[in-house]
mmCIF file with all atom_site columns, C-alpha atoms in Angstrom:
data_model
loop_
_atom_site.group_PDB
_atom_site.id
_atom_site.type_symbol
_atom_site.label_atom_id
_atom_site.label_alt_id
_atom_site.label_comp_id
_atom_site.label_asym_id
_atom_site.label_entity_id
_atom_site.label_seq_id
_atom_site.pdbx_PDB_ins_code
_atom_site.Cartn_x
_atom_site.Cartn_y
_atom_site.Cartn_z
_atom_site.occupancy
_atom_site.B_iso_or_equiv
_atom_site.pdbx_formal_charge
_atom_site.auth_seq_id
_atom_site.auth_comp_id
_atom_site.auth_asym_id
_atom_site.auth_atom_id
_atom_site.pdbx_PDB_model_num
ATOM 1   C CA . UNK A 1 1   ? 0.000   0.000  0.000   1.00 0.00 ? 21  UNK A CA 1
ATOM 2   C CA . UNK A 1 2   ? 1.331   3.420  -0.981  1.00 0.00 ? 22  UNK A CA 1
ATOM 3   C CA . UNK A 1 3   ? 1.798   5.965  1.736   1.00 0.00 ? 23  UNK A CA 1
ATOM 4   C CA . UNK A 1 4   ? 1.289   9.626  0.924   1.00 0.00 ? 24  UNK A CA 1
ATOM 5   C CA . UNK A 1 5   ? 3.827   12.155 2.013   1.00 0.00 ? 25  UNK A CA 1
ATOM 6   C CA . UNK A 1 6   ? 2.576   15.107 4.085   1.00 0.00 ? 26  UNK A CA 1
ATOM 7   C CA . UNK A 1 7   ? 3.011   17.318 0.996   1.00 0.00 ? 27  UNK A CA 1
ATOM 8   C CA . UNK A 1 8   ? 0.881   14.993 -1.156  1.00 0.00 ? 28  UNK A CA 1
ATOM 9   C CA . UNK A 1 9   ? -1.778  14.805 1.574   1.00 0.00 ? 29  UNK A CA 1
ATOM 10  C CA . UNK A 1 10  ? -1.882  18.596 1.892   1.00 0.00 ? 30  UNK A CA 1
ATOM 11  C CA . UNK A 1 11  ? -2.037  18.957 -1.895  1.00 0.00 ? 31  UNK A CA 1
ATOM 12  C CA . UNK A 1 12  ? -5.008  16.553 -2.058  1.00 0.00 ? 32  UNK A CA 1
ATOM 13  C CA . UNK A 1 13  ? -6.781  18.507 0.703   1.00 0.00 ? 33  UNK A CA 1
ATOM 14  C CA . UNK A 1 14  ? -6.170  21.804 -1.133  1.00 0.00 ? 34  UNK A CA 1
ATOM 15  C CA . UNK A 1 15  ? -7.508  20.351 -4.387  1.00 0.00 ? 35  UNK A CA 1
ATOM 16  C CA . UNK A 1 16  ? -10.578 18.995 -2.623  1.00 0.00 ? 36  UNK A CA 1
ATOM 17  C CA . UNK A 1 17  ? -11.191 22.358 -0.946  1.00 0.00 ? 37  UNK A CA 1
ATOM 18  C CA . UNK A 1 18  ? -10.825 24.136 -4.320  1.00 0.00 ? 38  UNK A CA 1
ATOM 19  C CA . UNK A 1 19  ? -13.337 21.773 -5.931  1.00 0.00 ? 39  UNK A CA 1
ATOM 20  C CA . UNK A 1 20  ? -15.786 22.252 -3.085  1.00 0.00 ? 40  UNK A CA 1
ATOM 21  C CA . UNK A 1 21  ? -15.421 26.030 -3.388  1.00 0.00 ? 41  UNK A CA 1
ATOM 22  C CA . UNK A 1 22  ? -15.980 25.877 -7.155  1.00 0.00 ? 42  UNK A CA 1
ATOM 23  C CA . UNK A 1 23  ? -19.121 23.761 -6.710  1.00 0.00 ? 43  UNK A CA 1
ATOM 24  C CA . UNK A 1 24  ? -20.381 26.052 -3.968  1.00 0.00 ? 44  UNK A CA 1
ATOM 25  C CA . UNK A 1 25  ? -19.759 29.128 -6.133  1.00 0.00 ? 45  UNK A CA 1
ATOM 26  C CA . UNK A 1 26  ? -21.523 27.510 -9.102  1.00 0.00 ? 46  UNK A CA 1
ATOM 27  C CA . UNK A 1 27  ? -24.516 26.612 -6.905  1.00 0.00 ? 47  UNK A CA 1
ATOM 28  C CA . UNK A 1 28  ? -24.735 30.187 -5.577  1.00 0.00 ? 48  UNK A CA 1
ATOM 29  C CA . UNK A 1 29  ? -24.588 31.561 -9.122  1.00 0.00 ? 49  UNK A CA 1
ATOM 30  C CA . UNK A 1 30  ? -27.264 29.147 -10.348 1.00 0.00 ? 50  UNK A CA 1
ATOM 31  C CA . UNK A 1 31  ? -29.526 29.985 -7.392  1.00 0.00 ? 51  UNK A CA 1
ATOM 32  C CA . UNK A 1 32  ? -29.012 33.688 -8.071  1.00 0.00 ? 52  UNK A CA 1
ATOM 33  C CA . UNK A 1 33  ? -30.071 33.205 -11.677 1.00 0.00 ? 53  UNK A CA 1
ATOM 34  C CA . UNK A 1 34  ? -33.137 31.183 -10.674 1.00 0.00 ? 54  UNK A CA 1
ATOM 35  C CA . UNK A 1 35  ? -34.118 33.857 -8.144  1.00 0.00 ? 55  UNK A CA 1
ATOM 36  C CA . UNK A 1 36  ? -33.996 36.654 -10.730 1.00 0.00 ? 56  UNK A CA 1
ATOM 37  C CA . UNK A 1 37  ? -36.409 34.984 -13.146 1.00 0.00 ? 57  UNK A CA 1
ATOM 38  C CA . UNK A 1 38  ? -39.863 36.542 -13.029 1.00 0.00 ? 58  UNK A CA 1
ATOM 39  C CA . UNK A 1 39  ? -41.632 33.313 -13.929 1.00 0.00 ? 59  UNK A CA 1
ATOM 40  C CA . UNK A 1 40  ? -42.053 30.572 -11.321 1.00 0.00 ? 60  UNK A CA 1
ATOM 41  C CA . UNK A 1 41  ? -39.188 28.116 -11.839 1.00 0.00 ? 61  UNK A CA 1
ATOM 42  C CA . UNK A 1 42  ? -38.617 24.687 -10.369 1.00 0.00 ? 62  UNK A CA 1
ATOM 43  C CA . UNK A 1 43  ? -35.303 22.873 -10.579 1.00 0.00 ? 63  UNK A CA 1
ATOM 44  C CA . UNK A 1 44  ? -36.053 19.160 -10.635 1.00 0.00 ? 64  UNK A CA 1
ATOM 45  C CA . UNK A 1 45  ? -33.801 16.145 -10.417 1.00 0.00 ? 65  UNK A CA 1
ATOM 46  C CA . UNK A 1 46  ? -34.210 13.165 -12.724 1.00 0.00 ? 66  UNK A CA 1
ATOM 47  C CA . UNK A 1 47  ? -36.783 11.655 -10.341 1.00 0.00 ? 67  UNK A CA 1
ATOM 48  C CA . UNK A 1 48  ? -38.869 14.874 -10.458 1.00 0.00 ? 68  UNK A CA 1
ATOM 49  C CA . UNK A 1 49  ? -37.980 15.882 -6.906  1.00 0.00 ? 69  UNK A CA 1
ATOM 50  C CA . UNK A 1 50  ? -37.586 19.595 -6.306  1.00 0.00 ? 70  UNK A CA 1
ATOM 51  C CA . UNK A 1 51  ? -33.993 20.654 -5.808  1.00 0.00 ? 71  UNK A CA 1
ATOM 52  C CA . UNK A 1 52  ? -34.896 24.322 -5.486  1.00 0.00 ? 72  UNK A CA 1
ATOM 53  C CA . UNK A 1 53  ? -37.342 26.895 -6.812  1.00 0.00 ? 73  UNK A CA 1
ATOM 54  C CA . UNK A 1 54  ? -37.351 30.578 -7.616  1.00 0.00 ? 74  UNK A CA 1
ATOM 55  C CA . UNK A 1 55  ? -38.592 33.226 -5.222  1.00 0.00 ? 75  UNK A CA 1
ATOM 56  C CA . UNK A 1 56  ? -41.428 33.913 -7.645  1.00 0.00 ? 76  UNK A CA 1
ATOM 57  C CA . UNK A 1 57  ? -42.498 30.265 -7.352  1.00 0.00 ? 77  UNK A CA 1
ATOM 58  C CA . UNK A 1 58  ? -42.518 30.403 -3.549  1.00 0.00 ? 78  UNK A CA 1
ATOM 59  C CA . UNK A 1 59  ? -44.375 33.708 -3.417  1.00 0.00 ? 79  UNK A CA 1
ATOM 60  C CA . UNK A 1 60  ? -46.738 33.006 -6.329  1.00 0.00 ? 80  UNK A CA 1
ATOM 61  C CA . UNK A 1 61  ? -47.834 29.646 -4.995  1.00 0.00 ? 81  UNK A CA 1
ATOM 62  C CA . UNK A 1 62  ? -47.607 30.702 -1.342  1.00 0.00 ? 82  UNK A CA 1
ATOM 63  C CA . UNK A 1 63  ? -45.312 27.847 -0.329  1.00 0.00 ? 83  UNK A CA 1
ATOM 64  C CA . UNK A 1 64  ? -42.031 27.715 1.558   1.00 0.00 ? 84  UNK A CA 1
ATOM 65  C CA . UNK A 1 65  ? -38.726 26.099 0.612   1.00 0.00 ? 85  UNK A CA 1
ATOM 66  C CA . UNK A 1 66  ? -39.183 23.778 3.600   1.00 0.00 ? 86  UNK A CA 1
ATOM 67  C CA . UNK A 1 67  ? -42.474 22.481 2.163   1.00 0.00 ? 87  UNK A CA 1
ATOM 68  C CA . UNK A 1 68  ? -41.127 22.246 -1.391  1.00 0.00 ? 88  UNK A CA 1
ATOM 69  C CA . UNK A 1 69  ? -37.475 21.203 -1.579  1.00 0.00 ? 89  UNK A CA 1
ATOM 70  C CA . UNK A 1 70  ? -36.893 17.463 -1.685  1.00 0.00 ? 90  UNK A CA 1
ATOM 71  C CA . UNK A 1 71  ? -40.542 16.687 -2.433  1.00 0.00 ? 91  UNK A CA 1
ATOM 72  C CA . UNK A 1 72  ? -41.755 14.979 -5.573  1.00 0.00 ? 92  UNK A CA 1
ATOM 73  C CA . UNK A 1 73  ? -43.362 17.356 -8.077  1.00 0.00 ? 93  UNK A CA 1
ATOM 74  C CA . UNK A 1 74  ? -46.661 15.484 -8.033  1.00 0.00 ? 94  UNK A CA 1
ATOM 75  C CA . UNK A 1 75  ? -46.827 15.566 -4.223  1.00 0.00 ? 95  UNK A CA 1
ATOM 76  C CA . UNK A 1 76  ? -46.463 19.345 -3.890  1.00 0.00 ? 96  UNK A CA 1
ATOM 77  C CA . UNK A 1 77  ? -49.248 21.260 -2.206  1.00 0.00 ? 97  UNK A CA 1
ATOM 78  C CA . UNK A 1 78  ? -52.503 19.383 -2.372  1.00 0.00 ? 98  UNK A CA 1
ATOM 79  C CA . UNK A 1 79  ? -51.137 17.340 -5.279  1.00 0.00 ? 99  UNK A CA 1
ATOM 80  C CA . UNK A 1 80  ? -52.231 20.106 -7.660  1.00 0.00 ? 100 UNK A CA 1
ATOM 81  C CA . UNK A 1 81  ? -49.202 19.332 -9.872  1.00 0.00 ? 101 UNK A CA 1
ATOM 82  C CA . UNK A 1 82  ? -50.378 15.752 -10.376 1.00 0.00 ? 102 UNK A CA 1
ATOM 83  C CA . UNK A 1 83  ? -51.878 16.623 -13.744 1.00 0.00 ? 103 UNK A CA 1
ATOM 84  C CA . UNK A 1 84  ? -52.168 13.899 -16.399 1.00 0.00 ? 104 UNK A CA 1
ATOM 85  C CA . UNK A 1 85  ? -51.186 16.261 -19.260 1.00 0.00 ? 105 UNK A CA 1
ATOM 86  C CA . UNK A 1 86  ? -48.144 17.474 -17.301 1.00 0.00 ? 106 UNK A CA 1
ATOM 87  C CA . UNK A 1 87  ? -47.105 13.882 -16.591 1.00 0.00 ? 107 UNK A CA 1
ATOM 88  C CA . UNK A 1 88  ? -47.289 13.031 -20.304 1.00 0.00 ? 108 UNK A CA 1
ATOM 89  C CA . UNK A 1 89  ? -45.273 16.129 -21.271 1.00 0.00 ? 109 UNK A CA 1
ATOM 90  C CA . UNK A 1 90  ? -42.533 15.445 -18.723 1.00 0.00 ? 110 UNK A CA 1
ATOM 91  C CA . UNK A 1 91  ? -42.343 11.777 -19.704 1.00 0.00 ? 111 UNK A CA 1
ATOM 92  C CA . UNK A 1 92  ? -42.013 12.735 -23.380 1.00 0.00 ? 112 UNK A CA 1
ATOM 93  C CA . UNK A 1 93  ? -39.203 15.170 -22.530 1.00 0.00 ? 113 UNK A CA 1
ATOM 94  C CA . UNK A 1 94  ? -37.070 12.384 -21.086 1.00 0.00 ? 114 UNK A CA 1
ATOM 95  C CA . UNK A 1 95  ? -35.462 14.457 -18.363 1.00 0.00 ? 115 UNK A CA 1
ATOM 96  C CA . UNK A 1 96  ? -31.653 14.414 -18.124 1.00 0.00 ? 116 UNK A CA 1
ATOM 97  C CA . UNK A 1 97  ? -29.768 14.357 -14.819 1.00 0.00 ? 117 UNK A CA 1
ATOM 98  C CA . UNK A 1 98  ? -30.943 17.864 -13.902 1.00 0.00 ? 118 UNK A CA 1
ATOM 99  C CA . UNK A 1 99  ? -33.598 19.824 -15.765 1.00 0.00 ? 119 UNK A CA 1
ATOM 100 C CA . UNK A 1 100 ? -34.699 23.431 -15.503 1.00 0.00 ? 120 UNK A CA 1
ATOM 101 C CA . UNK A 1 101 ? -38.419 23.603 -15.979 1.00 0.00 ? 121 UNK A CA 1
ATOM 102 C CA . UNK A 1 102 ? -40.512 26.756 -16.227 1.00 0.00 ? 122 UNK A CA 1
ATOM 103 C CA . UNK A 1 103 ? -44.084 26.098 -15.218 1.00 0.00 ? 123 UNK A CA 1
ATOM 104 C CA . UNK A 1 104 ? -46.511 28.834 -16.149 1.00 0.00 ? 124 UNK A CA 1
ATOM 105 C CA . UNK A 1 105 ? -50.133 29.218 -15.336 1.00 0.00 ? 125 UNK A CA 1
ATOM 106 C CA . UNK A 1 106 ? -51.683 30.742 -18.447 1.00 0.00 ? 126 UNK A CA 1
ATOM 107 C CA . UNK A 1 107 ? -55.111 30.974 -16.848 1.00 0.00 ? 127 UNK A CA 1
ATOM 108 C CA . UNK A 1 108 ? -54.110 33.842 -14.565 1.00 0.00 ? 128 UNK A CA 1
ATOM 109 C CA . UNK A 1 109 ? -54.514 31.927 -11.311 1.00 0.00 ? 129 UNK A CA 1
ATOM 110 C CA . UNK A 1 110 ? -51.993 30.387 -8.954  1.00 0.00 ? 130 UNK A CA 1
ATOM 111 C CA . UNK A 1 111 ? -52.439 26.734 -9.833  1.00 0.00 ? 131 UNK A CA 1
ATOM 112 C CA . UNK A 1 112 ? -51.637 24.747 -12.926 1.00 0.00 ? 132 UNK A CA 1
ATOM 113 C CA . UNK A 1 113 ? -54.036 22.367 -14.504 1.00 0.00 ? 133 UNK A CA 1
#
């Protein structure tokens, strides 16, 4: 088994810290972009769980991050996002690892469907 020298160990720690900082900075930038969008925006993972949402989503739908983040899209609120047409559209899209989805309510109200 190879043993790392103290210099190699420190170098690995520095590289790890730099990567963490880069990821953290990228996340902050992405969240800043999401928060500046006027339309309600959800960031979903490949399993349709909410990673985050824009401020306009939280305020427009009168929900909190605590009640939204980590939850499945179709379980949000009173399951008002469990819409057959929406399900078909999202299934046809074939979501990649992370997808940015803008959900608009064209009826003028605060619920889709």
